[in-house]
PDB file of C-alpha atoms in Angstrom:
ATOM      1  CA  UNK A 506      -0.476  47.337  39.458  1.00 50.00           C
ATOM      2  CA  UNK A 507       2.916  46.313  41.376  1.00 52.00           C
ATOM      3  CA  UNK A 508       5.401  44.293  39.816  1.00 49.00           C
ATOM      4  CA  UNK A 509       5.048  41.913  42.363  1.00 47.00           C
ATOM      5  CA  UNK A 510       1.318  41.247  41.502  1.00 49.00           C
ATOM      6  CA  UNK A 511       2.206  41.439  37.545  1.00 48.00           C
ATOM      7  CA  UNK A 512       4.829  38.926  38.248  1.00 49.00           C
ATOM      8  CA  UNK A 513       2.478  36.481  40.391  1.00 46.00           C
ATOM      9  CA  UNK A 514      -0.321  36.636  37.503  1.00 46.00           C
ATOM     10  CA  UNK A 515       2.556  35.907  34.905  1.00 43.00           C
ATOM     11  CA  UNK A 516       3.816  32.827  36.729  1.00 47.00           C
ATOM     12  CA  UNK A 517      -0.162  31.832  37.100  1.00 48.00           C
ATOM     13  CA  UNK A 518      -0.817  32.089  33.907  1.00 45.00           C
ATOM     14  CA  UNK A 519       2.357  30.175  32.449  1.00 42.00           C
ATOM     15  CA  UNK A 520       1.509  27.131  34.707  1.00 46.00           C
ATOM     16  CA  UNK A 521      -2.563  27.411  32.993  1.00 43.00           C
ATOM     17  CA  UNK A 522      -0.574  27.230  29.527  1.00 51.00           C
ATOM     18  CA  UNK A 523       1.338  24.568  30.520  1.00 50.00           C
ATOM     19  CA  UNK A 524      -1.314  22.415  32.098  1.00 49.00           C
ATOM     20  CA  UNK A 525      -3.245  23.243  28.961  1.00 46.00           C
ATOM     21  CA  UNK A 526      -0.868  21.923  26.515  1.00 44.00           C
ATOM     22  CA  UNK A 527      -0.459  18.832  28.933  1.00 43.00           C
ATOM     23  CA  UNK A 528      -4.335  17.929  28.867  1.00 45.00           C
ATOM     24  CA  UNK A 529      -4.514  18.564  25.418  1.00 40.00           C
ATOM     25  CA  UNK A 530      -1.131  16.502  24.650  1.00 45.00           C
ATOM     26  CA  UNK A 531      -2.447  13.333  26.630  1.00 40.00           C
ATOM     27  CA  UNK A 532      -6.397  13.861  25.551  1.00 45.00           C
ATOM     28  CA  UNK A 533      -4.420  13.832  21.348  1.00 40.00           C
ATOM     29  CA  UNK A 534      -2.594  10.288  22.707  1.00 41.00           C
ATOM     30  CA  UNK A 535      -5.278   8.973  23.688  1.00 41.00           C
ATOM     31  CA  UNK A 536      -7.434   9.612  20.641  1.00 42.00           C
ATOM     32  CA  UNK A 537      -4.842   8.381  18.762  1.00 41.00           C
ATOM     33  CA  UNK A 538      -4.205   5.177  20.480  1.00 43.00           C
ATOM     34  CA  UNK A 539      -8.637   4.025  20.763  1.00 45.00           C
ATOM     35  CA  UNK A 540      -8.594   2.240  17.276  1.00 49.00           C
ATOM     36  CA  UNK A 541      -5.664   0.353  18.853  1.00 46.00           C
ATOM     37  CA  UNK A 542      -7.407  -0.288  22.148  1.00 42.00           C
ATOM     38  CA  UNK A 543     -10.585  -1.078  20.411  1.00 45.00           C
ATOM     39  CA  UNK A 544      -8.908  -3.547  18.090  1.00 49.00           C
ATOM     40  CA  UNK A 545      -7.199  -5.331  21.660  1.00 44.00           C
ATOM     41  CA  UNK A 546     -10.790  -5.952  22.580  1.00 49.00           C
ATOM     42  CA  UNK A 547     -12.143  -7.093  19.839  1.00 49.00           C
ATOM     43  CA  UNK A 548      -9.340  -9.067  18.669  1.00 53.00           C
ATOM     44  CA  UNK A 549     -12.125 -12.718  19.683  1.00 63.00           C
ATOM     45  CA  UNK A 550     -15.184 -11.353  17.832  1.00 77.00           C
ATOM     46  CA  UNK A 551     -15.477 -12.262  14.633  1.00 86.00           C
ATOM     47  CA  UNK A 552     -14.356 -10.071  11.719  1.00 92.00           C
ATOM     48  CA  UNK A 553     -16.537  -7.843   9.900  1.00 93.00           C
ATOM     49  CA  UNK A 554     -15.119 -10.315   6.958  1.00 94.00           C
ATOM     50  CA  UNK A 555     -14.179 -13.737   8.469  1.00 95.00           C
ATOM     51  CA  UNK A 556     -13.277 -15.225   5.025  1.00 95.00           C
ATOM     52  CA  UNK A 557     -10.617 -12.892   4.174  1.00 97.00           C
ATOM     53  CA  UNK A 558      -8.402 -14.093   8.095  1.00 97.00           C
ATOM     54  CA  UNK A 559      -6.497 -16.478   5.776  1.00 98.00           C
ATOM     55  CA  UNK A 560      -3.172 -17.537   5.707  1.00 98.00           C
ATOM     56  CA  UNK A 561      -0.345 -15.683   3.013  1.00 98.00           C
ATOM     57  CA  UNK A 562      -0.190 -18.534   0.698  1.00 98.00           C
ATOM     58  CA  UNK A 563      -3.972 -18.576   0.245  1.00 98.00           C
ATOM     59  CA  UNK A 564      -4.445 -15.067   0.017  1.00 98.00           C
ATOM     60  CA  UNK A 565      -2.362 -15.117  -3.152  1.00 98.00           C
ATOM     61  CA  UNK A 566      -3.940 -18.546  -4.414  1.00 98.00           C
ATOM     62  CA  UNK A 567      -7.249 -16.444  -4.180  1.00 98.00           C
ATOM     63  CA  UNK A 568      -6.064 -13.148  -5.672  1.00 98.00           C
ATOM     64  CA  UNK A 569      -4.967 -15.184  -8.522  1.00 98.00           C
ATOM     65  CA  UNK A 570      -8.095 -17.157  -9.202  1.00 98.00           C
ATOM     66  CA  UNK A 571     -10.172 -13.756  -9.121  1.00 98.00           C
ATOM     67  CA  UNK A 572      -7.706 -12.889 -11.600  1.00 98.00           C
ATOM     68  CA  UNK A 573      -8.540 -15.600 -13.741  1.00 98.00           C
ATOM     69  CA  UNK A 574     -12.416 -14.842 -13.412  1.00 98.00           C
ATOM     70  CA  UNK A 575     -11.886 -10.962 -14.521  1.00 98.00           C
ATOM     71  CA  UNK A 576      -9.634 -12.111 -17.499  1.00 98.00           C
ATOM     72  CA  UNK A 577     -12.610 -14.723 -18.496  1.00 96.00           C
ATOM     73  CA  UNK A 578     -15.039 -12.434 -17.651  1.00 95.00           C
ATOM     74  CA  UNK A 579     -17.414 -14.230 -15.261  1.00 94.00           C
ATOM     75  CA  UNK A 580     -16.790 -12.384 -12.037  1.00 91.00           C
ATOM     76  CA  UNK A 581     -19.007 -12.861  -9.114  1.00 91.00           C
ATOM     77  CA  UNK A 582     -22.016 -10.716  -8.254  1.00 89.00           C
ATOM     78  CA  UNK A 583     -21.263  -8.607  -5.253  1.00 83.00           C
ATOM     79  CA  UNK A 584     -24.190  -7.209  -3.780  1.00 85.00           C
ATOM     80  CA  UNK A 585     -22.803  -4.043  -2.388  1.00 82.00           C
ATOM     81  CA  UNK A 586     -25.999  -3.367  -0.044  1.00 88.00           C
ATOM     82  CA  UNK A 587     -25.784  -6.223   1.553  1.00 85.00           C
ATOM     83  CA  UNK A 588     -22.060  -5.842   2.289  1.00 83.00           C
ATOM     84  CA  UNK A 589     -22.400  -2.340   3.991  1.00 88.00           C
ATOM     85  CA  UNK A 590     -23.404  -3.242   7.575  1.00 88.00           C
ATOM     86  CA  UNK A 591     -21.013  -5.837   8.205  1.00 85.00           C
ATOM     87  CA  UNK A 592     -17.980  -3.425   6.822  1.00 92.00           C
ATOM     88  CA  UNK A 593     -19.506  -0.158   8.922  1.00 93.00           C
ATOM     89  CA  UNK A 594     -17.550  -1.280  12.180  1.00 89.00           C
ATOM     90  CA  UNK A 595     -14.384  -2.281  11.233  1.00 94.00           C
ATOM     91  CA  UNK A 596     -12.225  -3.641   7.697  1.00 96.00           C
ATOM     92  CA  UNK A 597      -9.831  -6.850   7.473  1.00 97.00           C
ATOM     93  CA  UNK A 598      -8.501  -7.159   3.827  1.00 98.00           C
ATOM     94  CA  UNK A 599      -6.929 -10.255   3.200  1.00 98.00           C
ATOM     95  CA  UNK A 600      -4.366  -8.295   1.041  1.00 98.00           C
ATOM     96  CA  UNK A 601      -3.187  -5.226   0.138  1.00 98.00           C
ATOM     97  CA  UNK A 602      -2.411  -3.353  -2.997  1.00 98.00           C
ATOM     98  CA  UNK A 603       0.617  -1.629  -4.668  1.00 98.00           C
ATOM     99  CA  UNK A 604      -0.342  -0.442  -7.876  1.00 98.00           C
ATOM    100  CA  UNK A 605       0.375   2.401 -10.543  1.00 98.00           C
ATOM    101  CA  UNK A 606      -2.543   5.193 -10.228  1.00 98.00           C
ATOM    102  CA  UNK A 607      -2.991   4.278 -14.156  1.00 98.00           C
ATOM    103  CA  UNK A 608      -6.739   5.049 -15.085  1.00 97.00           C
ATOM    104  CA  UNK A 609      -6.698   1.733 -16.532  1.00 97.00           C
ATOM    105  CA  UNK A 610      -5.599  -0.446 -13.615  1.00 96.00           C
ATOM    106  CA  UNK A 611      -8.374  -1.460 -11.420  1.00 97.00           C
ATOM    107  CA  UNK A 612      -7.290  -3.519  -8.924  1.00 98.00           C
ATOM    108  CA  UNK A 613     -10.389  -4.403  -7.402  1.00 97.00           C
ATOM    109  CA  UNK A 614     -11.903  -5.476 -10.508  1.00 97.00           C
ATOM    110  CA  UNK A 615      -8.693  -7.123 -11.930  1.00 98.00           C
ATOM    111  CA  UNK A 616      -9.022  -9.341  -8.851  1.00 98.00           C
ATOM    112  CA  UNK A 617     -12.654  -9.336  -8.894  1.00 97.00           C
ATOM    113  CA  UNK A 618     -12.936  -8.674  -5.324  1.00 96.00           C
ATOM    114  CA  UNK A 619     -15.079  -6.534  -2.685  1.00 94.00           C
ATOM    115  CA  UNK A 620     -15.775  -3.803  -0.679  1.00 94.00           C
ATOM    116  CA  UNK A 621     -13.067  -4.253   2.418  1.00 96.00           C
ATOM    117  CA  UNK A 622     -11.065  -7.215   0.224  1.00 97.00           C
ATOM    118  CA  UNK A 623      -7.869  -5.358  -0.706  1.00 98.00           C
ATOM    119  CA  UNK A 624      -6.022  -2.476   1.007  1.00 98.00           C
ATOM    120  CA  UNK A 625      -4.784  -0.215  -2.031  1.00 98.00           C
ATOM    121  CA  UNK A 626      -2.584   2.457  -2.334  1.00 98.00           C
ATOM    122  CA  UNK A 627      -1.772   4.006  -5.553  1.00 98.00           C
ATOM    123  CA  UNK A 628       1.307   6.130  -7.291  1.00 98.00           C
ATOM    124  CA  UNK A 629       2.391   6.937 -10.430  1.00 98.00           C
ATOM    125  CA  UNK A 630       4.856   3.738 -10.380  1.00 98.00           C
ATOM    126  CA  UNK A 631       3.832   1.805  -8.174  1.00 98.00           C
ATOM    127  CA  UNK A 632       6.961   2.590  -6.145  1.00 98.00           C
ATOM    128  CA  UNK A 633       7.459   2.533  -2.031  1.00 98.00           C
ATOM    129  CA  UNK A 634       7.293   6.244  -0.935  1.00 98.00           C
ATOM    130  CA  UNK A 635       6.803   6.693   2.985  1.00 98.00           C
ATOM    131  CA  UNK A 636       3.472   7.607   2.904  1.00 98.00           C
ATOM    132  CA  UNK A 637       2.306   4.578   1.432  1.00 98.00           C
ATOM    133  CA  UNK A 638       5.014   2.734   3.790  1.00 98.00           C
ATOM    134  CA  UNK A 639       3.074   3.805   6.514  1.00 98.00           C
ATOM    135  CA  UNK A 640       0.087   3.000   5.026  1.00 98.00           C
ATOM    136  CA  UNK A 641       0.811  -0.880   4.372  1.00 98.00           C
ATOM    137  CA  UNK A 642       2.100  -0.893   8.383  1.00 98.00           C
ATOM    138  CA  UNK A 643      -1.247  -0.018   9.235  1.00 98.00           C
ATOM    139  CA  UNK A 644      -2.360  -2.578   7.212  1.00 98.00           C
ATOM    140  CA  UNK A 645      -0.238  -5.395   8.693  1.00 98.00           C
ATOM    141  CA  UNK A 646      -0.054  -4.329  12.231  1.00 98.00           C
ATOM    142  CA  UNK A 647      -3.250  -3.477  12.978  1.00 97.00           C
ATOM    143  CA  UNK A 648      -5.413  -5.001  10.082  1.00 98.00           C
ATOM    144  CA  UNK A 649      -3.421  -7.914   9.718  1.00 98.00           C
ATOM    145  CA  UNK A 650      -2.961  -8.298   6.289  1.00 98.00           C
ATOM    146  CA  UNK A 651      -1.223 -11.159   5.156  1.00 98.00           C
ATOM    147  CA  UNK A 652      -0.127 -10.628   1.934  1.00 98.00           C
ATOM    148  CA  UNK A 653       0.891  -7.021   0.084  1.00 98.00           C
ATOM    149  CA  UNK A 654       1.165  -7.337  -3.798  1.00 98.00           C
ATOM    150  CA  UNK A 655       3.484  -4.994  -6.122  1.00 98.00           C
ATOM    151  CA  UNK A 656       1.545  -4.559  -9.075  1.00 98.00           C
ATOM    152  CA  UNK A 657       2.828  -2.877 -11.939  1.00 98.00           C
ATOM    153  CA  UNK A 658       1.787  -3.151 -15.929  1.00 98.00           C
ATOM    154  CA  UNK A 659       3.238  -3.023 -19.036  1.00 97.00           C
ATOM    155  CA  UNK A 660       3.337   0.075 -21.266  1.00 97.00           C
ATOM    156  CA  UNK A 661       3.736   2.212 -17.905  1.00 98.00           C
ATOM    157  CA  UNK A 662       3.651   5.982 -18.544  1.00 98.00           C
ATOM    158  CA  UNK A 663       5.874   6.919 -15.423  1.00 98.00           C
ATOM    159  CA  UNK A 664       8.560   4.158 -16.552  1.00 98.00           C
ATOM    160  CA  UNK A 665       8.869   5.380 -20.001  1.00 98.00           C
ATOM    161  CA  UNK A 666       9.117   8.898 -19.178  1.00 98.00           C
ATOM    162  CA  UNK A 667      11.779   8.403 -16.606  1.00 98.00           C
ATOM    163  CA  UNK A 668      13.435   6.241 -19.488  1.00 98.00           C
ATOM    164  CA  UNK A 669      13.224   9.847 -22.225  1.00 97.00           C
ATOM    165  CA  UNK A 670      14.016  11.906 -19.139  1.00 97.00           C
ATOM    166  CA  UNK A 671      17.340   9.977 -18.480  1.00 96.00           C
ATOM    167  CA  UNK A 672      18.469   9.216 -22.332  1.00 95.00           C
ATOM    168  CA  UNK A 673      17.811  12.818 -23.221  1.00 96.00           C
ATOM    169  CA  UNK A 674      18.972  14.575 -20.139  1.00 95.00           C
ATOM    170  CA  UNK A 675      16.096  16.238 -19.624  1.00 95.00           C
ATOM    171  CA  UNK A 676      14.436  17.352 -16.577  1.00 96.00           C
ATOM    172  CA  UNK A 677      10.542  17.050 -16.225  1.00 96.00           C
ATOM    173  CA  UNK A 678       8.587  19.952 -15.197  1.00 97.00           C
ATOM    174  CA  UNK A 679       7.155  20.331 -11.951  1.00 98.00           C
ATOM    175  CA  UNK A 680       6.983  17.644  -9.384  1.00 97.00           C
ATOM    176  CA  UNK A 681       7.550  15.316 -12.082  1.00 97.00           C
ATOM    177  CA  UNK A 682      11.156  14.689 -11.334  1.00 97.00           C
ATOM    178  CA  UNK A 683      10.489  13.038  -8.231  1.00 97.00           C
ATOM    179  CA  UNK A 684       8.780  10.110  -9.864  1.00 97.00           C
ATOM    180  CA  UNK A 685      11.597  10.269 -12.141  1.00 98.00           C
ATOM    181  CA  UNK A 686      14.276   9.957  -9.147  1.00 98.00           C
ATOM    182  CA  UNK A 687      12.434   6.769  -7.650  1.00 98.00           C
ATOM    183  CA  UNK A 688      12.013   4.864 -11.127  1.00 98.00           C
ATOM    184  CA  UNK A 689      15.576   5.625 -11.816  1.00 98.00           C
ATOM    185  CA  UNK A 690      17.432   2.538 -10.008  1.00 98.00           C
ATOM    186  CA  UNK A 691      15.036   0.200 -11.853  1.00 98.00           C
ATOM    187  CA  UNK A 692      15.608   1.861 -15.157  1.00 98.00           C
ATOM    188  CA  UNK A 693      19.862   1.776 -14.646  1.00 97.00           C
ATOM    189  CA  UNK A 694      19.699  -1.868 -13.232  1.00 96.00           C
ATOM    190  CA  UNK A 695      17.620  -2.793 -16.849  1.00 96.00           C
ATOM    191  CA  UNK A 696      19.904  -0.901 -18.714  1.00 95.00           C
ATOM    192  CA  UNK A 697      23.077  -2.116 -17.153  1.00 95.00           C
ATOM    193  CA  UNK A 698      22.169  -5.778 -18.065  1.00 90.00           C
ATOM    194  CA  UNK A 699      21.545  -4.784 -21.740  1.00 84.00           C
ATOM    195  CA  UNK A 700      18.368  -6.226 -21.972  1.00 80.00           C
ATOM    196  CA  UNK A 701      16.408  -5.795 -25.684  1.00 86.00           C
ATOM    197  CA  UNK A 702      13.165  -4.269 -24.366  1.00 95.00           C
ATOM    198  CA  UNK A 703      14.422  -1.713 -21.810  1.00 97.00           C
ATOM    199  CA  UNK A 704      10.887  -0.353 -21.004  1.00 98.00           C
ATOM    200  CA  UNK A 705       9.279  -3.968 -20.689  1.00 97.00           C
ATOM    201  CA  UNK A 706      12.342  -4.974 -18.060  1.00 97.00           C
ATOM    202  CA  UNK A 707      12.717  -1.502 -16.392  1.00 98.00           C
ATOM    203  CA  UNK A 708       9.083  -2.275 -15.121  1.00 98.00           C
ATOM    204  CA  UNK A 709       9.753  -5.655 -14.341  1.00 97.00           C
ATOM    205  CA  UNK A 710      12.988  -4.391 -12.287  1.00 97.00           C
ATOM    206  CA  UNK A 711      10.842  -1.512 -10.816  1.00 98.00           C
ATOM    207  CA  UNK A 712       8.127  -4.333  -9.030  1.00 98.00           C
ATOM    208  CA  UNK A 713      11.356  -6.396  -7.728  1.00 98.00           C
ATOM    209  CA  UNK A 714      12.922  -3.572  -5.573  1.00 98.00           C
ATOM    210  CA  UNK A 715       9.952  -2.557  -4.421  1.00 98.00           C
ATOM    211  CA  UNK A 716       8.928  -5.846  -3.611  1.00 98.00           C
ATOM    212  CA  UNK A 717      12.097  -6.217  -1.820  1.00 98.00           C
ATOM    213  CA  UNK A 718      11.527  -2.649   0.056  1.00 98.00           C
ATOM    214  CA  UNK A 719       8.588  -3.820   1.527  1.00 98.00           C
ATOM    215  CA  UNK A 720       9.856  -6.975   2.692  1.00 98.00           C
ATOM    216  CA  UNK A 721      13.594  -5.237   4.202  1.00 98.00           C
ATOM    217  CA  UNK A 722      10.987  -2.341   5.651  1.00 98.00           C
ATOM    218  CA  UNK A 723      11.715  -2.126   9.431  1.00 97.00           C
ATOM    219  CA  UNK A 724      10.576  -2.617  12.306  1.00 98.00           C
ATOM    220  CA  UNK A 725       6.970  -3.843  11.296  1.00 98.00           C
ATOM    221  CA  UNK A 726       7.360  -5.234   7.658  1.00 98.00           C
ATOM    222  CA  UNK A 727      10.263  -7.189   7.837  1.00 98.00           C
ATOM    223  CA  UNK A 728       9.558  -8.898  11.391  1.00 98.00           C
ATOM    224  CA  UNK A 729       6.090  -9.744   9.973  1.00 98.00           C
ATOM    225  CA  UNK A 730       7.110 -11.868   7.158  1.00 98.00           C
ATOM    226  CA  UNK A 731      10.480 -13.519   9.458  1.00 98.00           C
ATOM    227  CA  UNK A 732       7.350 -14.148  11.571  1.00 98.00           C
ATOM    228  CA  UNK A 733       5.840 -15.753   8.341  1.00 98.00           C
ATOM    229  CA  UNK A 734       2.472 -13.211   8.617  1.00 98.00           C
ATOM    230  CA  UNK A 735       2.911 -11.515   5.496  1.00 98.00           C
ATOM    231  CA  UNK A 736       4.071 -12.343   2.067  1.00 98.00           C
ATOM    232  CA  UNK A 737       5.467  -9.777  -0.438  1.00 98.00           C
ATOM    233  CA  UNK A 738       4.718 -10.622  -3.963  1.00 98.00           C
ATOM    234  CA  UNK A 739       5.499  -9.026  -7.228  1.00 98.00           C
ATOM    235  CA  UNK A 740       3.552  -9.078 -10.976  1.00 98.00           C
ATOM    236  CA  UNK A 741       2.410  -7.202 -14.105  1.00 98.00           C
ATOM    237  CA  UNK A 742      -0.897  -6.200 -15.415  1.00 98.00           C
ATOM    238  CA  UNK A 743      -1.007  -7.070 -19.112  1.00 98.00           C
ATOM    239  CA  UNK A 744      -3.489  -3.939 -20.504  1.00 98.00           C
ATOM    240  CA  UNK A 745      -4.280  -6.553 -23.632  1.00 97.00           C
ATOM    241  CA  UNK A 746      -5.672  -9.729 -21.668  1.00 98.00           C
ATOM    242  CA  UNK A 747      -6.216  -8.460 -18.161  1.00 98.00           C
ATOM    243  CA  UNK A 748      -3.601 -10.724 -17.283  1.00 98.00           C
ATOM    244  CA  UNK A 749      -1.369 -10.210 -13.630  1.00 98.00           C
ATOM    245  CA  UNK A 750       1.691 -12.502 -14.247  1.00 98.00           C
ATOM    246  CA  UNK A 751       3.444 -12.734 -11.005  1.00 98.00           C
ATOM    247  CA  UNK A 752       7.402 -12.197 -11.518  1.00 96.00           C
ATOM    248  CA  UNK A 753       9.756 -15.047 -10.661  1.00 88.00           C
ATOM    249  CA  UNK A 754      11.768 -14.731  -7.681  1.00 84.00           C
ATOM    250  CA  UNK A 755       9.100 -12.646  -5.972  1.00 85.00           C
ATOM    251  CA  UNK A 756       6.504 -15.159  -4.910  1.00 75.00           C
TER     252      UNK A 756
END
């Protein structure tokens, strides 16, 4: 074959890649962008959940008074079959979730909610990392969340061993010294202001700069609560009573 002719059917076959990777580029776009599009259309019908399109203030008021049920132990009775159908075509959680992957916080239950009440995302923490960043944009921008709670609890595993890991200067095996790097500010900001229980305020401490994380978080976050659409809250799960006790300066 002449090198013209190889040259010619090397040329061709460039410009097939290229248009290839250009079809497949825009078809990947545009896949991407339909739940966007689809929520721009639907943005008048009614949500699959039209109790939870409440305002930030009230979102909290009601997180708090499931609260209160859980801890007294009269919850309501959700009747999960009944709930599928509406929540099969689309979610709108009237708030979403920060909490420590500890098997003994439940948020759902500890707020005696739903199915497609609370967003959730959970770490060994309860810190901001940007996965779950990402996660609560999603939440505000398209689902329009109002209100994103920090939830930590007392007697936190990750706290405590970030605590040993820092008075002992030790480092943690495996991937544990990452959790150990993002609990750290919280734990030198307790201990710089020589407080008696150290664990008890480190977790405290931990919940306020993530709260304010969230809030500072640009360029969704931060416009949406200037814009007064979302509220950033902070509070601890007490393991004994059930208890969430929001922390002052947070809500």
């Amino acid at each position: 074959m002449c090198e013209k002719c190889c040259g010619a059917k090397a040329r061709d076959s460039v410009n097939i890649d290229r248009r290839t990777a250009l079809a497949f580029g825009l078809s990947a776009a545009a896949a991407i962008a339909m739940p966007f599009a689809a929520k721009a259309e639907d943005d008048e019908a009614e949500p699959p959940r039209p109790q939870n399109v409440i305002e930030p203030d009230a979102a909290l008021e009601r997180l708090m008074e499931g609260n209160t049920r859980y801890i007294k132990g009269n919850g309501k009775s959700h009747d999960f079959v009944a709930e599928r159908p509406a929540l099969v075509g689309g979610q709108n959680p009237f708030a979403g979730v920060l909490s420590c992957a500890d098997s003994r916080i439940a948020p759902e239950l500890a707020f005696d909610t739903s199915r497609g009440d609370l967003f959730v995302c959970r770490v060994a923490g309860n810190f901001v990392t940007p996965d779950n960043l990402a996660s609560f944009e999603f939440s505000t921008a398209v689902l329009n969340t109002p209100l994103i709670l920090v939830l930590g609890h007392d007697a936190c595993g990750a706290v405590a061993s970030t605590i040993s890991s820092i008075e002992d200067d030790e480092t943690l095996p495996g991937h544990l010294p990452t959790l150990v790097e993002a609990l750290t500010p919280a734990v030198k900001q307790a201990s710089a202001q020589g407080h008696d229980n150290l664990l008890e305020r480190s977790i405290e401490d931990n919940v306020r700069l993530n709260v304010e994380k969230l809030k500072t978080a640009s360029p969704i976050l931060d416009k949406a609560v200037s814009d007064g659409k979302l509220k950033v809250v902070g509070g601890v799960y007490k393991l004994e009573t059930g208890k969430v006790e929001l922390i002052s300066g947070t809500a």
